[in-house]
XYZ file of N, CA and C in Angstrom:
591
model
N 46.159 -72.739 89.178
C 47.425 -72.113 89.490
C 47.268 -70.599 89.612
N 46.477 -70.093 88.529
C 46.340 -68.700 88.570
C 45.888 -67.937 90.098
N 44.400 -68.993 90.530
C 43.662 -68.496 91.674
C 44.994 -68.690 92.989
N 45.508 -69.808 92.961
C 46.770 -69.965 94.337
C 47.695 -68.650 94.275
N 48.024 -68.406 92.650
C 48.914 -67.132 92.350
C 48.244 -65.619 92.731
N 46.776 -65.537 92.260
C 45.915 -64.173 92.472
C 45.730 -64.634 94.542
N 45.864 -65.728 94.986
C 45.370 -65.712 96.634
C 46.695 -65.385 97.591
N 47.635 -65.885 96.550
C 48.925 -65.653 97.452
C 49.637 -64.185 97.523
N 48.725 -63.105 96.546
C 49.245 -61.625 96.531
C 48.325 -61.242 97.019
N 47.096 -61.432 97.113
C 46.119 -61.210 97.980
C 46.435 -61.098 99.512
N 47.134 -62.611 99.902
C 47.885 -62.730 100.930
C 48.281 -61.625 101.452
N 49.559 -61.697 100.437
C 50.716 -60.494 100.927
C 50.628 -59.779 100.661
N 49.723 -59.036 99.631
C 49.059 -57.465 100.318
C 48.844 -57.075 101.815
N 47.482 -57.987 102.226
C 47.258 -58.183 102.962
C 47.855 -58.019 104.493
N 48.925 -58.912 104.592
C 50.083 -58.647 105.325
C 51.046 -57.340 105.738
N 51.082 -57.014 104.546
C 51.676 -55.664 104.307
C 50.913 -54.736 104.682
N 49.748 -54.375 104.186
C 48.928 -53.339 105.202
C 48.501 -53.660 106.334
N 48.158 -54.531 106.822
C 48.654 -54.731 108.225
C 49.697 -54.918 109.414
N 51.073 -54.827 108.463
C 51.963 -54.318 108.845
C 52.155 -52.979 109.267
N 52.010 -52.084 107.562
C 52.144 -51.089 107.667
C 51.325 -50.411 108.876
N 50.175 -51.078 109.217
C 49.547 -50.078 110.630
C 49.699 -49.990 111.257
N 50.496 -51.110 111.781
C 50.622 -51.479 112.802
C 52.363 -50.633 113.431
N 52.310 -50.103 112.162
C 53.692 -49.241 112.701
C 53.439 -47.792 113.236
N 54.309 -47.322 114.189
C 53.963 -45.840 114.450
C 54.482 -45.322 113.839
N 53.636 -43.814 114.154
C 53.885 -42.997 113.605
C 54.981 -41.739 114.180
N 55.531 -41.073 114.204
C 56.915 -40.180 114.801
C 55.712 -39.615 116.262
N 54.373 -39.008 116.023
C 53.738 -38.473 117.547
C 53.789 -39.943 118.776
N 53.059 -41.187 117.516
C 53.250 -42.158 118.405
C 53.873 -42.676 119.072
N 55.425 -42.598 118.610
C 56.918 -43.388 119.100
C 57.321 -41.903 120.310
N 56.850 -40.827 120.253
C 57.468 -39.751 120.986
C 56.391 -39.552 121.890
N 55.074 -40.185 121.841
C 54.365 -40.227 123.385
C 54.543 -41.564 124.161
N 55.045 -42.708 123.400
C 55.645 -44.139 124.079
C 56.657 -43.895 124.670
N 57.999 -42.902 123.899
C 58.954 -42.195 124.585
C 58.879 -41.458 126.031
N 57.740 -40.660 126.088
C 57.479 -39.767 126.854
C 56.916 -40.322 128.034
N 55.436 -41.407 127.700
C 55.410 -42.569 128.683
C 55.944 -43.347 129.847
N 57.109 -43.732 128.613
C 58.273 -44.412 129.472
C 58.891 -44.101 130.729
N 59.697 -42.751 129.624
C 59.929 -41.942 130.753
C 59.260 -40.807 132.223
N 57.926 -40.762 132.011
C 57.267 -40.722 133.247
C 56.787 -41.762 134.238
N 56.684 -43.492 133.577
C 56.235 -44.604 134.165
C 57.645 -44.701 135.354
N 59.503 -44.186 134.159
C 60.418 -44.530 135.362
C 60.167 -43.432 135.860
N 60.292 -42.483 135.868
C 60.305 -41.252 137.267
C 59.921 -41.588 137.912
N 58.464 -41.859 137.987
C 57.417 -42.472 139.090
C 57.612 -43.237 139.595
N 58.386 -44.059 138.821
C 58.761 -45.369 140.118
C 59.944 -45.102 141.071
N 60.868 -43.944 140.131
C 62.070 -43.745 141.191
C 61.615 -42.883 142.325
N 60.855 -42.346 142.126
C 60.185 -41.073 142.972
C 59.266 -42.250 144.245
N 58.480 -42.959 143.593
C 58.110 -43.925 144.652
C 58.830 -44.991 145.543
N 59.771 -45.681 144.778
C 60.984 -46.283 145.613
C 61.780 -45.444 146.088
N 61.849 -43.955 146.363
C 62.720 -43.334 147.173
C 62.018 -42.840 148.138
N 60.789 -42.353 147.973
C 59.637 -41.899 148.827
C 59.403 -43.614 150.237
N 59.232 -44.427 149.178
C 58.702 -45.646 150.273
C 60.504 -45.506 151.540
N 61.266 -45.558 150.548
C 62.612 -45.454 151.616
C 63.010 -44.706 152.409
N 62.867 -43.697 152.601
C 62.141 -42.563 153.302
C 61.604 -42.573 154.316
N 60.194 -42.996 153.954
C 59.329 -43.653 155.240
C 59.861 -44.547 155.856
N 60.222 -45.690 155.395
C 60.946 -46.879 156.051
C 61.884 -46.654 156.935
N 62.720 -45.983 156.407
C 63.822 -46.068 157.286
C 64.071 -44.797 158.158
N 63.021 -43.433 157.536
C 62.604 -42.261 158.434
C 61.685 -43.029 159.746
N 61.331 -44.220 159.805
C 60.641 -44.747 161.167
C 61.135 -45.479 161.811
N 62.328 -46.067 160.866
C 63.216 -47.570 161.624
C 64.456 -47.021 162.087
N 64.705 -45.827 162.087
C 65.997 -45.640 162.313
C 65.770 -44.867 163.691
N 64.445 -44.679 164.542
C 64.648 -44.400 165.600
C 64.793 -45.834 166.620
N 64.631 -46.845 166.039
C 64.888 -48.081 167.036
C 65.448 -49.418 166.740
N 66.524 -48.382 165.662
C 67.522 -49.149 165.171
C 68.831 -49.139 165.867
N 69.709 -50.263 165.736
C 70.823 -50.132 166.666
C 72.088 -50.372 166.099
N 72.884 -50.510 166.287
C 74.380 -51.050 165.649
C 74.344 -50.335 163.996
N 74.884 -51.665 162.906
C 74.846 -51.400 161.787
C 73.257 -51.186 161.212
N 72.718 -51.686 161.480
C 71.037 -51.308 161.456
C 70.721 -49.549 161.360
N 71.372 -49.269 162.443
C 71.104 -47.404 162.413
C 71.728 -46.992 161.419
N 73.048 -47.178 160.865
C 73.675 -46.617 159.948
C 73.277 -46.778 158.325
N 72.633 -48.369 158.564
C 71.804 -48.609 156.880
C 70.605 -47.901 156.738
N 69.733 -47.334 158.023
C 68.623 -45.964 157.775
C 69.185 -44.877 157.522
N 70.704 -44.465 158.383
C 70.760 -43.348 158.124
C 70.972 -43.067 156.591
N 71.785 -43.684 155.669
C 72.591 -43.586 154.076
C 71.314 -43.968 153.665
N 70.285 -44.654 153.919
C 68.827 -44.979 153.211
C 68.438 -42.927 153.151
N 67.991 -42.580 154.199
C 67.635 -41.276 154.062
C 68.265 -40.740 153.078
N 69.894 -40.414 153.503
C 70.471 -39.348 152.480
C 70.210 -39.496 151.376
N 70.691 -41.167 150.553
C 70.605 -41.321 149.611
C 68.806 -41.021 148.768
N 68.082 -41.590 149.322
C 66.717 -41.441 148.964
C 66.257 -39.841 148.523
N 67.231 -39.025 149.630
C 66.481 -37.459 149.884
C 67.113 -37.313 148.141
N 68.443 -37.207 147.862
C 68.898 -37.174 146.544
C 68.181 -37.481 145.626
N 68.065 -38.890 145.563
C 66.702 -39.380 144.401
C 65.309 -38.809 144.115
N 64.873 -38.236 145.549
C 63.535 -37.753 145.612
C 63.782 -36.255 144.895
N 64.748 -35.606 145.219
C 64.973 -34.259 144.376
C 65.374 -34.514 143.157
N 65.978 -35.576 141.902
C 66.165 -35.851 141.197
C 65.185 -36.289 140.597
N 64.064 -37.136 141.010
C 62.889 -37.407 140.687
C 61.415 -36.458 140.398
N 61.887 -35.548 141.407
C 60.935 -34.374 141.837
C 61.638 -33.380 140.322
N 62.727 -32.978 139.891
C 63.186 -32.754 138.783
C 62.478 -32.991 137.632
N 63.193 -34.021 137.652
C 62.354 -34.581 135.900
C 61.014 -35.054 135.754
N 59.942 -34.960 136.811
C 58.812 -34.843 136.614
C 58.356 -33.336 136.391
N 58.635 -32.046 136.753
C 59.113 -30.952 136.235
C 59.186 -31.134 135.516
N 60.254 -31.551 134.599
C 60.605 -31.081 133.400
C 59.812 -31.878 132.317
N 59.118 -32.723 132.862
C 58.393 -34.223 131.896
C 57.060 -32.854 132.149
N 56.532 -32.408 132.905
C 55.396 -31.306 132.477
C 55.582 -30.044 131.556
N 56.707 -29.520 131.562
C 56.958 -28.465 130.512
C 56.339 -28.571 129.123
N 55.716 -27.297 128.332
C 55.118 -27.495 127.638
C 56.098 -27.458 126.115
N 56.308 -28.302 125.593
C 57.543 -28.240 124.623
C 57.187 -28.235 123.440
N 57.550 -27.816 121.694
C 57.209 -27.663 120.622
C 56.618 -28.996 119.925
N 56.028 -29.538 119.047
C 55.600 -30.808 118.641
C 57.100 -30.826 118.035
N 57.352 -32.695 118.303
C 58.534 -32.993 118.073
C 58.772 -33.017 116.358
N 59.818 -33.143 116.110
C 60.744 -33.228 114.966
C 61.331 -34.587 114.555
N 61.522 -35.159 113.530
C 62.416 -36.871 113.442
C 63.514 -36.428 113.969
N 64.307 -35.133 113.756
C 65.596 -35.068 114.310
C 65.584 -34.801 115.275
N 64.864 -34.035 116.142
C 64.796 -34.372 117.626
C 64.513 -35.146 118.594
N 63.178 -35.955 117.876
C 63.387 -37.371 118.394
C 64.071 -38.368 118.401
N 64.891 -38.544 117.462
C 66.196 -39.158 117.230
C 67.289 -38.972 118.268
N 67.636 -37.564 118.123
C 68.779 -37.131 119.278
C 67.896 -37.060 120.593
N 66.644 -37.322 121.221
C 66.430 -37.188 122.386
C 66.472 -39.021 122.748
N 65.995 -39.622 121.904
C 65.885 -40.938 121.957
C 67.293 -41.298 122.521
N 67.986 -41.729 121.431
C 70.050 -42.119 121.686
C 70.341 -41.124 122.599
N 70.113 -40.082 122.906
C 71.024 -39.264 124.262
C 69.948 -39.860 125.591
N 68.544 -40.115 125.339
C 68.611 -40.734 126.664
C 69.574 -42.125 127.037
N 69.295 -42.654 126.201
C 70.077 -44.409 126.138
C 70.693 -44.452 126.169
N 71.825 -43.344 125.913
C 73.933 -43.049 125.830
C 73.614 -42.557 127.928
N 72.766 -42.298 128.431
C 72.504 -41.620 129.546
C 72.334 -42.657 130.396
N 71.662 -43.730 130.291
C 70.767 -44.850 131.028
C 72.223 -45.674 130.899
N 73.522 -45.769 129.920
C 73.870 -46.695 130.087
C 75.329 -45.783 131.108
N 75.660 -44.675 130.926
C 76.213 -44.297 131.234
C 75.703 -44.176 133.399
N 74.324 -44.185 133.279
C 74.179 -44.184 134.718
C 74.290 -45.847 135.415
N 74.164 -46.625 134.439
C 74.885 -48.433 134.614
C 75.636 -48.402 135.249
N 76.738 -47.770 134.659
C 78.201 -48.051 134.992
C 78.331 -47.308 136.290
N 77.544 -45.660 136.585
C 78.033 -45.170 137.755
C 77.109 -46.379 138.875
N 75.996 -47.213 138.131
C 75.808 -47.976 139.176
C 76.560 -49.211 140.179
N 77.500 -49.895 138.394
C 78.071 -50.616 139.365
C 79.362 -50.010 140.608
N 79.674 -49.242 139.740
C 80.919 -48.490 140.994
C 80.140 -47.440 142.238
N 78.686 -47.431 142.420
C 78.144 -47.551 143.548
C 78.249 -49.414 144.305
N 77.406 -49.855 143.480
C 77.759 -51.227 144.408
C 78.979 -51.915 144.244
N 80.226 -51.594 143.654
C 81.615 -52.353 143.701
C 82.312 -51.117 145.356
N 81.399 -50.074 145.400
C 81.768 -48.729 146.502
C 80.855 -49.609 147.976
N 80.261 -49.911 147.696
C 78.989 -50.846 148.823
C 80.287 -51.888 149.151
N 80.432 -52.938 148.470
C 81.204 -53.866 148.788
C 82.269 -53.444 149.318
N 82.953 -52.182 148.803
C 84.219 -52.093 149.685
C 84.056 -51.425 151.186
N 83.191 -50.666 151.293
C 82.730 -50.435 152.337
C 82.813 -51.412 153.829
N 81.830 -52.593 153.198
C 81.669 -54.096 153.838
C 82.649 -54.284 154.130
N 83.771 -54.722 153.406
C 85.327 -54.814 153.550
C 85.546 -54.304 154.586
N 85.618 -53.045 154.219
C 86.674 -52.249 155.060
C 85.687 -52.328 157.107
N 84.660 -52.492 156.482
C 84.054 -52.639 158.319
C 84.709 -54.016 159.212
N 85.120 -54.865 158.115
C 85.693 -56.003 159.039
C 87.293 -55.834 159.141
N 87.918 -54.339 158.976
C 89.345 -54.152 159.484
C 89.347 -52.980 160.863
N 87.747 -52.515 160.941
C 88.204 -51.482 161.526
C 88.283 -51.775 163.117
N 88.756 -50.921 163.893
C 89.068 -51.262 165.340
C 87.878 -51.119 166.492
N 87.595 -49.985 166.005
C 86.455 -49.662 166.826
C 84.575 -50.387 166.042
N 84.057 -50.653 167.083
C 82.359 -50.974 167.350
C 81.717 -50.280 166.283
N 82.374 -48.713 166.971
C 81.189 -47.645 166.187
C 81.484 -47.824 164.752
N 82.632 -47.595 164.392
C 83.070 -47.749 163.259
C 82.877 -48.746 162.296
N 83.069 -49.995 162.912
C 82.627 -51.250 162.234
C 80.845 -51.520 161.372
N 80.205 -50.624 162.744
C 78.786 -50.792 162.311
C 78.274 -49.762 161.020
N 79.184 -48.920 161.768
C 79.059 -47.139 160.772
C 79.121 -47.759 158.919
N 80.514 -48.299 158.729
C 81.245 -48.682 157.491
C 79.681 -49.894 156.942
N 79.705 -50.929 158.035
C 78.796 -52.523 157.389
C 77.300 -51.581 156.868
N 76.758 -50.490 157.916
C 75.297 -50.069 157.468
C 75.539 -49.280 156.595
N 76.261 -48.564 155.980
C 76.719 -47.885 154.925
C 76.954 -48.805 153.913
N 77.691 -49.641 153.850
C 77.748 -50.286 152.485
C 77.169 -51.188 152.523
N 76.017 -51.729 153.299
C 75.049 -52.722 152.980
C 73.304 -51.591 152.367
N 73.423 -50.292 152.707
C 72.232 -49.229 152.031
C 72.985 -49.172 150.685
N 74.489 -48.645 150.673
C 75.074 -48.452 149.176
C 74.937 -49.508 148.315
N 74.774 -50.686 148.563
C 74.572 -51.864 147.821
C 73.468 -52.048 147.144
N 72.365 -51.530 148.316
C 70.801 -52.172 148.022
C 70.434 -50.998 146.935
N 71.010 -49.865 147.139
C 70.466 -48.248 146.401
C 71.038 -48.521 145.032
N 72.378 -49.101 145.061
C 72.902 -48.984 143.621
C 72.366 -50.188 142.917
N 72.162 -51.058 143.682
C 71.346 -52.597 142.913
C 70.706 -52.437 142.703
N 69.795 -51.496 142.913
C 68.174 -51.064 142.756
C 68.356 -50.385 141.695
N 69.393 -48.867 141.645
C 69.587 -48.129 140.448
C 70.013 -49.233 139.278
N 70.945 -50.001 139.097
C 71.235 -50.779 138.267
C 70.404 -51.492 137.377
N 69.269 -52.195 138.448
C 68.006 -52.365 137.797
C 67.252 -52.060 136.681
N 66.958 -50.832 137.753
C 65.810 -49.491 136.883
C 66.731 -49.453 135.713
N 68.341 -48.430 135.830
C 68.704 -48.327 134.757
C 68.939 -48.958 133.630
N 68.750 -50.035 133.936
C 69.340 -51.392 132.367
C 67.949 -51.723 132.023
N 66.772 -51.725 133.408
C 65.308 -51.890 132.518
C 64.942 -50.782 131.550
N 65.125 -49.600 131.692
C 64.586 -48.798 131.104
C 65.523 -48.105 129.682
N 66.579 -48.803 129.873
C 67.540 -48.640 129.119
C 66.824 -49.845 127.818
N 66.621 -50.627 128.180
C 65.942 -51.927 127.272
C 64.660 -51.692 126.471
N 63.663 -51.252 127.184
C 62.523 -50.277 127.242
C 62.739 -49.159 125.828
N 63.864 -48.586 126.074
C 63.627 -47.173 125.236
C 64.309 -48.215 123.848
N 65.586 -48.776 124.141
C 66.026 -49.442 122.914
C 65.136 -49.842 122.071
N 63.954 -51.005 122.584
C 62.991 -51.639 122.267
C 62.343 -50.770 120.707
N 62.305 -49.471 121.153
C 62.114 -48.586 120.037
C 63.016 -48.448 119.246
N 64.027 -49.167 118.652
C 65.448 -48.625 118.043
C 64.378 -48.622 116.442
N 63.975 -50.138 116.560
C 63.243 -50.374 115.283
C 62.475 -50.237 114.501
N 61.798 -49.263 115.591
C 60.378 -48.639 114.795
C 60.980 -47.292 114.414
N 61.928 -46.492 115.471
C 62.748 -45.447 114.961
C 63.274 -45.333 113.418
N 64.152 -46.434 113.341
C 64.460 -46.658 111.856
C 63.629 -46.618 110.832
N 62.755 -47.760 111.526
C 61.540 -47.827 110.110
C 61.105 -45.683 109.437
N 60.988 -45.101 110.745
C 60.384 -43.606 110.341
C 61.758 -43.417 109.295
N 62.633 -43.463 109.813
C 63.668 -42.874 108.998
C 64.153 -43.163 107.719
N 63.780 -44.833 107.522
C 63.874 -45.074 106.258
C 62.753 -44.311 105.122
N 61.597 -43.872 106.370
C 60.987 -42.695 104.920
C 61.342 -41.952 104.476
N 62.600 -41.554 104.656
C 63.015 -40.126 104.276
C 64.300 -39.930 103.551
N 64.422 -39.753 102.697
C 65.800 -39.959 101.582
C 66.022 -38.604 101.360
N 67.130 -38.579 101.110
C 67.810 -37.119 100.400
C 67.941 -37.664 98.764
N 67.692 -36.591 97.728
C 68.514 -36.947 96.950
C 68.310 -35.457 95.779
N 68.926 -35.529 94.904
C 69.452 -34.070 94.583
C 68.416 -33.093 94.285
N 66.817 -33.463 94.185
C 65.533 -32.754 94.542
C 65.047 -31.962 96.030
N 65.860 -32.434 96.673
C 65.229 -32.462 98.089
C 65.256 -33.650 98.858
N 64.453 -33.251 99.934
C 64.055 -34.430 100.970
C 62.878 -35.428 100.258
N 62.512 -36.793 100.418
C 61.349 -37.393 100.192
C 61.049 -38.145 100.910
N 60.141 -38.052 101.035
C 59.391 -38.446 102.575
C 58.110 -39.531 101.751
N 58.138 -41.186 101.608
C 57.664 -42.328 101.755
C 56.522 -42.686 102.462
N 55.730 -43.286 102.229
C 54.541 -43.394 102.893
C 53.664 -44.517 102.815
């Protein structure tokens, strides 16, 4: 009984420091952070770049609603590409080694951000759909095609943003838990701070 009793704390020692390693550390969780957020830039910067090309070549021998879904492909893309071109900028800046409290508030203000750009996604594509709508009231050709290639690019751009944003929104959450874990090292109590280990 003794040896099952001395194998089974053995065990869960065991367990436990291999837990414990397996956890990060505040540099670790704030270069996975940092990661992240250069893996999405890059991709928005590349799905706006590929759209660009695409429809910077298809829209000279495009016709009807066809011309009008290159043209809102451009605009919209040129936007993203300067928005993208942005925060890769700012993802190079050379910034102070982080803090728990700044990683904390950079963490939740991106994710209050990602969900907040959700919502402007769906009222891009609920703005796509009405678009569509409105091309099957209008009178004129030009118009009809103008409205359908416009809100069939507004659809595909905001479905796409919607995407990205709820993936990467998931992505950063994913960290909520290892976040905590840092934070539960750290107690206040009428000595000071104490910091767990």
């Amino acid at each position: 009984m003794k040896k099952a009793l001395i194998g089974f704390l053995m065990l869960f020692a065991g367990i436990q420091f291999l837990y414990a390693q397996s956890l990060p550390t505040l540099p670790q969780l704030t270069e996975r952070q940092a990661r992240l957020q250069r893996t999405g830039t890059w991709t928005l910067a590349g799905w706006s770049l590929a759209n660009l090309a695409v429809s910077g070549i298809a829209i000279g021998k495009a016709e009807g609603s066809a011309r009008y879904f290159h043209e809102m492909n451009l605009y919209w893309n040129a936007v993203n590409v300067g928005i993208a071109g942005a925060g890769l900028l700012s993802l190079r800046k050379k910034s102070p080694p982080p803090t728990l409290s700044s990683t904390v508030k950079e963490h939740y203000t991106l994710q209050k951000t990602l969900l907040f750009n959700s919502g402007l996604d769906v009222a891009y594509i609920t703005s796509g759909f009405w678009l569509l709508d409105k091309s099957k009231t209008e009178t004129t050709v030009t118009r009809q095609n103008r409205f359908r290639g416009f809100g069939q690019a507004v659809v595909v751009q905001g479905g796409f943003l919607l995407i990205f944003d709820v993936t990467n929104y998931l992505l950063h959450r994913s960290d909520n838990a290892r976040l905590h874990h840092l934070l539960d090292k750290v107690s206040l109590n009428s000595n000071g701070v104490t910091l767990q280990f």
